[in-house]
Amino acid sequence: MSIDIFHMLSEDSRRRRAGREELLRAMGVKEYFIEGSVKIDSKICQGIECKLCIKACPTNALYWSYGRVNLVEELCVYCAACVLSCIVDDCIKVVRKRTDGKTESFSKPAEAIKLLQAISSKRRVNLVSRVFSVRSTFI
Ligand code: SF4
Ligand code: SF4
């Protein structure tokens, strides 16, 4: 009997994805990035005195064990809050894929701040155009 290794791998990733969705739903997390990755460079991490990323993580995906920061991949929503709080540039790297297929990556707090500013300006622009389009219907 032959074994279809590709089928087994895709079944495994489908099962992992379904498990992750269930876990996040149970935690009340409705919006998150489906695909991404997080890498922590334990060689430059100042975890013994720091652990700020663990405190900042909204889903408790990060934890301290065996003298280093570890990640529960299934709980990660690739929000980059850990990058924003990290005291060492390029220590944590978050890569995530948007629904339009674009890939973003963050490894410095400044990059995460730039993204947050872009989001809030976009929200402001949307709000202003919504308010003005509503008003113009009354003029
Ligand atoms: S990207 Fe967000 S959810 Fe994932 S480990 Fe960092 S802070 Fe936690
Ligand atoms: S915030 Fe950065 S330096 Fe601090 S524990 Fe986390 S990864 Fe290490």
PDB file of C-alpha atoms and ligand atoms in Angstrom:
ATOM      1  CA  MET A   1       0.000   0.000   0.000  1.00  0.00           C
ATOM      2  CA  SER A   2       1.436   3.420  -0.977  1.00  0.00           C
ATOM      3  CA  ILE A   3       1.358   6.356   1.427  1.00  0.00           C
ATOM      4  CA  ASP A   4       0.358   9.765   0.046  1.00  0.00           C
ATOM      5  CA  ILE A   5       2.686  11.940   2.105  1.00  0.00           C
ATOM      6  CA  PHE A   6       1.415  15.206   0.529  1.00  0.00           C
ATOM      7  CA  HIS A   7      -2.159  14.328   1.407  1.00  0.00           C
ATOM      8  CA  MET A   8      -1.114  13.518   4.982  1.00  0.00           C
ATOM      9  CA  LEU A   9       0.734  16.857   5.302  1.00  0.00           C
ATOM     10  CA  SER A  10      -2.173  18.900   3.948  1.00  0.00           C
ATOM     11  CA  GLU A  11      -4.589  17.023   6.254  1.00  0.00           C
ATOM     12  CA  ASP A  12      -2.300  17.792   9.162  1.00  0.00           C
ATOM     13  CA  SER A  13      -2.133  21.524   8.359  1.00  0.00           C
ATOM     14  CA  ARG A  14      -5.926  21.618   7.847  1.00  0.00           C
ATOM     15  CA  ARG A  15      -6.427  20.001  11.256  1.00  0.00           C
ATOM     16  CA  ARG A  16      -3.990  22.418  12.895  1.00  0.00           C
ATOM     17  CA  ARG A  17      -5.740  25.394  11.303  1.00  0.00           C
ATOM     18  CA  ALA A  18      -9.177  24.186  12.470  1.00  0.00           C
ATOM     19  CA  GLY A  19      -7.803  23.626  15.985  1.00  0.00           C
ATOM     20  CA  ARG A  20      -6.318  27.129  16.011  1.00  0.00           C
ATOM     21  CA  GLU A  21      -9.608  28.689  14.868  1.00  0.00           C
ATOM     22  CA  GLU A  22     -11.499  26.852  17.605  1.00  0.00           C
ATOM     23  CA  LEU A  23      -9.001  27.910  20.258  1.00  0.00           C
ATOM     24  CA  LEU A  24      -9.084  31.587  19.247  1.00  0.00           C
ATOM     25  CA  ARG A  25     -12.887  31.569  18.976  1.00  0.00           C
ATOM     26  CA  ALA A  26     -13.113  30.165  22.507  1.00  0.00           C
ATOM     27  CA  MET A  27     -10.897  33.044  23.678  1.00  0.00           C
ATOM     28  CA  GLY A  28     -13.191  35.579  22.013  1.00  0.00           C
ATOM     29  CA  VAL A  29     -10.626  36.553  19.352  1.00  0.00           C
ATOM     30  CA  LYS A  30     -12.620  37.313  16.220  1.00  0.00           C
ATOM     31  CA  GLU A  31     -10.121  38.962  13.925  1.00  0.00           C
ATOM     32  CA  TYR A  32      -6.638  37.701  13.272  1.00  0.00           C
ATOM     33  CA  PHE A  33      -4.114  37.013  10.550  1.00  0.00           C
ATOM     34  CA  ILE A  34      -4.476  33.464   9.228  1.00  0.00           C
ATOM     35  CA  GLU A  35      -0.911  33.028   8.021  1.00  0.00           C
ATOM     36  CA  GLY A  36       2.298  34.219   9.547  1.00  0.00           C
ATOM     37  CA  SER A  37       5.325  33.382  11.593  1.00  0.00           C
ATOM     38  CA  VAL A  38       7.145  34.626  14.673  1.00  0.00           C
ATOM     39  CA  LYS A  39      10.840  34.135  15.297  1.00  0.00           C
ATOM     40  CA  ILE A  40      12.626  35.092  18.494  1.00  0.00           C
ATOM     41  CA  ASP A  41      16.389  35.377  18.491  1.00  0.00           C
ATOM     42  CA  SER A  42      17.314  33.982  21.903  1.00  0.00           C
ATOM     43  CA  LYS A  43      20.964  35.002  21.372  1.00  0.00           C
ATOM     44  CA  ILE A  44      20.125  38.729  21.618  1.00  0.00           C
ATOM     45  CA  CYS A  45      16.981  38.498  23.804  1.00  0.00           C
ATOM     46  CA  GLN A  46      17.339  40.173  27.237  1.00  0.00           C
ATOM     47  CA  GLY A  47      14.620  37.943  28.654  1.00  0.00           C
ATOM     48  CA  ILE A  48      16.086  37.393  32.108  1.00  0.00           C
ATOM     49  CA  GLU A  49      15.519  41.059  33.009  1.00  0.00           C
ATOM     50  CA  CYS A  50      12.869  41.927  30.449  1.00  0.00           C
ATOM     51  CA  LYS A  51       9.907  39.651  29.470  1.00  0.00           C
ATOM     52  CA  LEU A  52       7.984  42.689  28.157  1.00  0.00           C
ATOM     53  CA  CYS A  53       6.786  40.795  25.095  1.00  0.00           C
ATOM     54  CA  ILE A  54       5.165  38.160  27.334  1.00  0.00           C
ATOM     55  CA  LYS A  55       3.257  40.899  29.179  1.00  0.00           C
ATOM     56  CA  ALA A  56       2.254  42.590  25.904  1.00  0.00           C
ATOM     57  CA  CYS A  57       0.956  39.512  24.090  1.00  0.00           C
ATOM     58  CA  PRO A  58      -2.867  39.738  23.993  1.00  0.00           C
ATOM     59  CA  THR A  59      -3.448  35.996  23.604  1.00  0.00           C
ATOM     60  CA  ASN A  60      -0.810  34.617  26.022  1.00  0.00           C
ATOM     61  CA  ALA A  61       0.963  32.974  23.108  1.00  0.00           C
ATOM     62  CA  LEU A  62       4.349  33.768  24.673  1.00  0.00           C
ATOM     63  CA  TYR A  63       5.713  32.200  27.834  1.00  0.00           C
ATOM     64  CA  TRP A  64       8.994  31.883  29.692  1.00  0.00           C
ATOM     65  CA  SER A  65      10.506  28.438  29.994  1.00  0.00           C
ATOM     66  CA  TYR A  66      14.012  26.931  30.101  1.00  0.00           C
ATOM     67  CA  GLY A  67      15.587  30.395  30.242  1.00  0.00           C
ATOM     68  CA  ARG A  68      14.006  31.672  27.042  1.00  0.00           C
ATOM     69  CA  VAL A  69      10.841  33.114  25.508  1.00  0.00           C
ATOM     70  CA  ASN A  70       8.737  30.400  23.839  1.00  0.00           C
ATOM     71  CA  LEU A  71       5.725  30.600  21.562  1.00  0.00           C
ATOM     72  CA  VAL A  72       2.485  28.627  21.314  1.00  0.00           C
ATOM     73  CA  GLU A  73       2.016  29.033  17.560  1.00  0.00           C
ATOM     74  CA  GLU A  74      -1.700  28.136  17.690  1.00  0.00           C
ATOM     75  CA  LEU A  75      -2.423  31.127  19.948  1.00  0.00           C
ATOM     76  CA  CYS A  76      -0.499  33.688  17.902  1.00  0.00           C
ATOM     77  CA  VAL A  77      -2.583  36.166  15.884  1.00  0.00           C
ATOM     78  CA  TYR A  78       0.499  37.880  14.369  1.00  0.00           C
ATOM     79  CA  CYS A  79      -0.509  41.258  15.813  1.00  0.00           C
ATOM     80  CA  ALA A  80       3.138  42.389  16.327  1.00  0.00           C
ATOM     81  CA  ALA A  81       2.462  43.748  19.844  1.00  0.00           C
ATOM     82  CA  CYS A  82       5.519  41.776  20.961  1.00  0.00           C
ATOM     83  CA  VAL A  83       7.712  43.599  18.423  1.00  0.00           C
ATOM     84  CA  LEU A  84       6.321  46.934  19.600  1.00  0.00           C
ATOM     85  CA  SER A  85       7.286  46.183  23.195  1.00  0.00           C
ATOM     86  CA  CYS A  86      10.683  44.602  22.543  1.00  0.00           C
ATOM     87  CA  ILE A  87      13.712  46.498  23.831  1.00  0.00           C
ATOM     88  CA  VAL A  88      16.099  44.942  21.275  1.00  0.00           C
ATOM     89  CA  ASP A  89      15.846  45.663  17.530  1.00  0.00           C
ATOM     90  CA  ASP A  90      15.531  42.543  15.341  1.00  0.00           C
ATOM     91  CA  CYS A  91      15.055  40.264  18.355  1.00  0.00           C
ATOM     92  CA  ILE A  92      11.482  39.308  17.444  1.00  0.00           C
ATOM     93  CA  LYS A  93      10.445  39.082  13.818  1.00  0.00           C
ATOM     94  CA  VAL A  94       6.767  38.844  12.880  1.00  0.00           C
ATOM     95  CA  VAL A  95       5.854  38.062   9.279  1.00  0.00           C
ATOM     96  CA  ARG A  96       2.188  37.973   8.294  1.00  0.00           C
ATOM     97  CA  LYS A  97       0.114  37.653   5.164  1.00  0.00           C
ATOM     98  CA  ARG A  98      -2.836  39.952   4.452  1.00  0.00           C
ATOM     99  CA  THR A  99      -6.013  38.733   2.777  1.00  0.00           C
ATOM    100  CA  ASP A 100      -4.968  40.560  -0.422  1.00  0.00           C
ATOM    101  CA  GLY A 101      -1.832  38.369  -0.501  1.00  0.00           C
ATOM    102  CA  LYS A 102       0.570  41.124   0.615  1.00  0.00           C
ATOM    103  CA  THR A 103       3.217  40.135   3.137  1.00  0.00           C
ATOM    104  CA  GLU A 104       4.304  42.438   5.962  1.00  0.00           C
ATOM    105  CA  SER A 105       7.197  41.965   8.324  1.00  0.00           C
ATOM    106  CA  PHE A 106       8.192  43.722  11.545  1.00  0.00           C
ATOM    107  CA  SER A 107      11.303  43.342  13.627  1.00  0.00           C
ATOM    108  CA  LYS A 108      11.712  46.835  15.106  1.00  0.00           C
ATOM    109  CA  PRO A 109       9.271  48.824  17.281  1.00  0.00           C
ATOM    110  CA  ALA A 110       9.554  51.758  14.833  1.00  0.00           C
ATOM    111  CA  GLU A 111       8.116  49.595  12.013  1.00  0.00           C
ATOM    112  CA  ALA A 112       5.144  48.540  14.165  1.00  0.00           C
ATOM    113  CA  ILE A 113       4.554  52.188  15.217  1.00  0.00           C
ATOM    114  CA  LYS A 114       4.593  53.268  11.553  1.00  0.00           C
ATOM    115  CA  LEU A 115       1.926  50.661  10.770  1.00  0.00           C
ATOM    116  CA  LEU A 116      -0.254  51.765  13.710  1.00  0.00           C
ATOM    117  CA  GLN A 117       0.013  55.391  12.553  1.00  0.00           C
ATOM    118  CA  ALA A 118      -0.919  54.375   9.011  1.00  0.00           C
ATOM    119  CA  ILE A 119      -3.965  52.464  10.325  1.00  0.00           C
ATOM    120  CA  SER A 120      -5.139  55.361  12.478  1.00  0.00           C
ATOM    121  CA  SER A 121      -4.708  57.887   9.623  1.00  0.00           C
ATOM    122  CA  LYS A 122      -6.638  55.559   7.310  1.00  0.00           C
ATOM    123  CA  ARG A 123      -9.405  55.297   9.931  1.00  0.00           C
ATOM    124  CA  ARG A 124      -9.462  59.115  10.242  1.00  0.00           C
ATOM    125  CA  VAL A 125      -9.709  59.511   6.457  1.00  0.00           C
ATOM    126  CA  ASN A 126     -12.517  56.919   6.300  1.00  0.00           C
ATOM    127  CA  LEU A 127     -14.374  58.635   9.152  1.00  0.00           C
ATOM    128  CA  VAL A 128     -14.076  62.084   7.561  1.00  0.00           C
ATOM    129  CA  SER A 129     -15.201  60.860   4.153  1.00  0.00           C
ATOM    130  CA  ARG A 130     -18.115  58.967   5.754  1.00  0.00           C
ATOM    131  CA  VAL A 131     -19.237  62.020   7.757  1.00  0.00           C
ATOM    132  CA  PHE A 132     -18.960  64.320   4.740  1.00  0.00           C
ATOM    133  CA  SER A 133     -20.730  61.970   2.358  1.00  0.00           C
ATOM    134  CA  VAL A 134     -23.589  61.622   4.912  1.00  0.00           C
ATOM    135  CA  ARG A 135     -23.748  65.446   5.325  1.00  0.00           C
ATOM    136  CA  SER A 136     -23.682  66.084   1.610  1.00  0.00           C
ATOM    137  CA  THR A 137     -26.855  64.002   1.201  1.00  0.00           C
ATOM    138  CA  PHE A 138     -28.638  66.535   3.472  1.00  0.00           C
ATOM    139  CA  ILE A 139     -27.332  69.668   1.689  1.00  0.00           C
TER     140      ILE A 139
HETATM  141  S1  SF4 B   1       2.440  38.535  17.271  1.00  0.00           S
HETATM  142 FE1  SF4 B   1       0.895  39.141  18.801  1.00  0.00          FE
HETATM  143  S2  SF4 B   1      -0.125  37.237  19.355  1.00  0.00           S
HETATM  144 FE2  SF4 B   1       1.793  36.643  18.333  1.00  0.00          FE
HETATM  145  S3  SF4 B   1       3.272  36.401  19.957  1.00  0.00           S
HETATM  146 FE3  SF4 B   1       3.458  38.510  19.258  1.00  0.00          FE
HETATM  147  S4  SF4 B   1       2.082  39.684  20.616  1.00  0.00           S
HETATM  148 FE4  SF4 B   1       1.547  37.499  20.831  1.00  0.00          FE
HETATM  149  S1  SF4 B   2      10.718  41.972  24.800  1.00  0.00           S
HETATM  150 FE1  SF4 B   2      12.441  41.320  23.475  1.00  0.00          FE
HETATM  151  S2  SF4 B   2      14.220  41.374  24.811  1.00  0.00           S
HETATM  152 FE2  SF4 B   2      12.419  41.412  26.143  1.00  0.00          FE
HETATM  153  S3  SF4 B   2      12.060  39.249  26.624  1.00  0.00           S
HETATM  154 FE3  SF4 B   2      10.828  39.718  24.846  1.00  0.00          FE
HETATM  155  S4  SF4 B   2      12.094  39.135  23.083  1.00  0.00           S
HETATM  156 FE4  SF4 B   2      13.453  39.275  24.859  1.00  0.00          FE
END
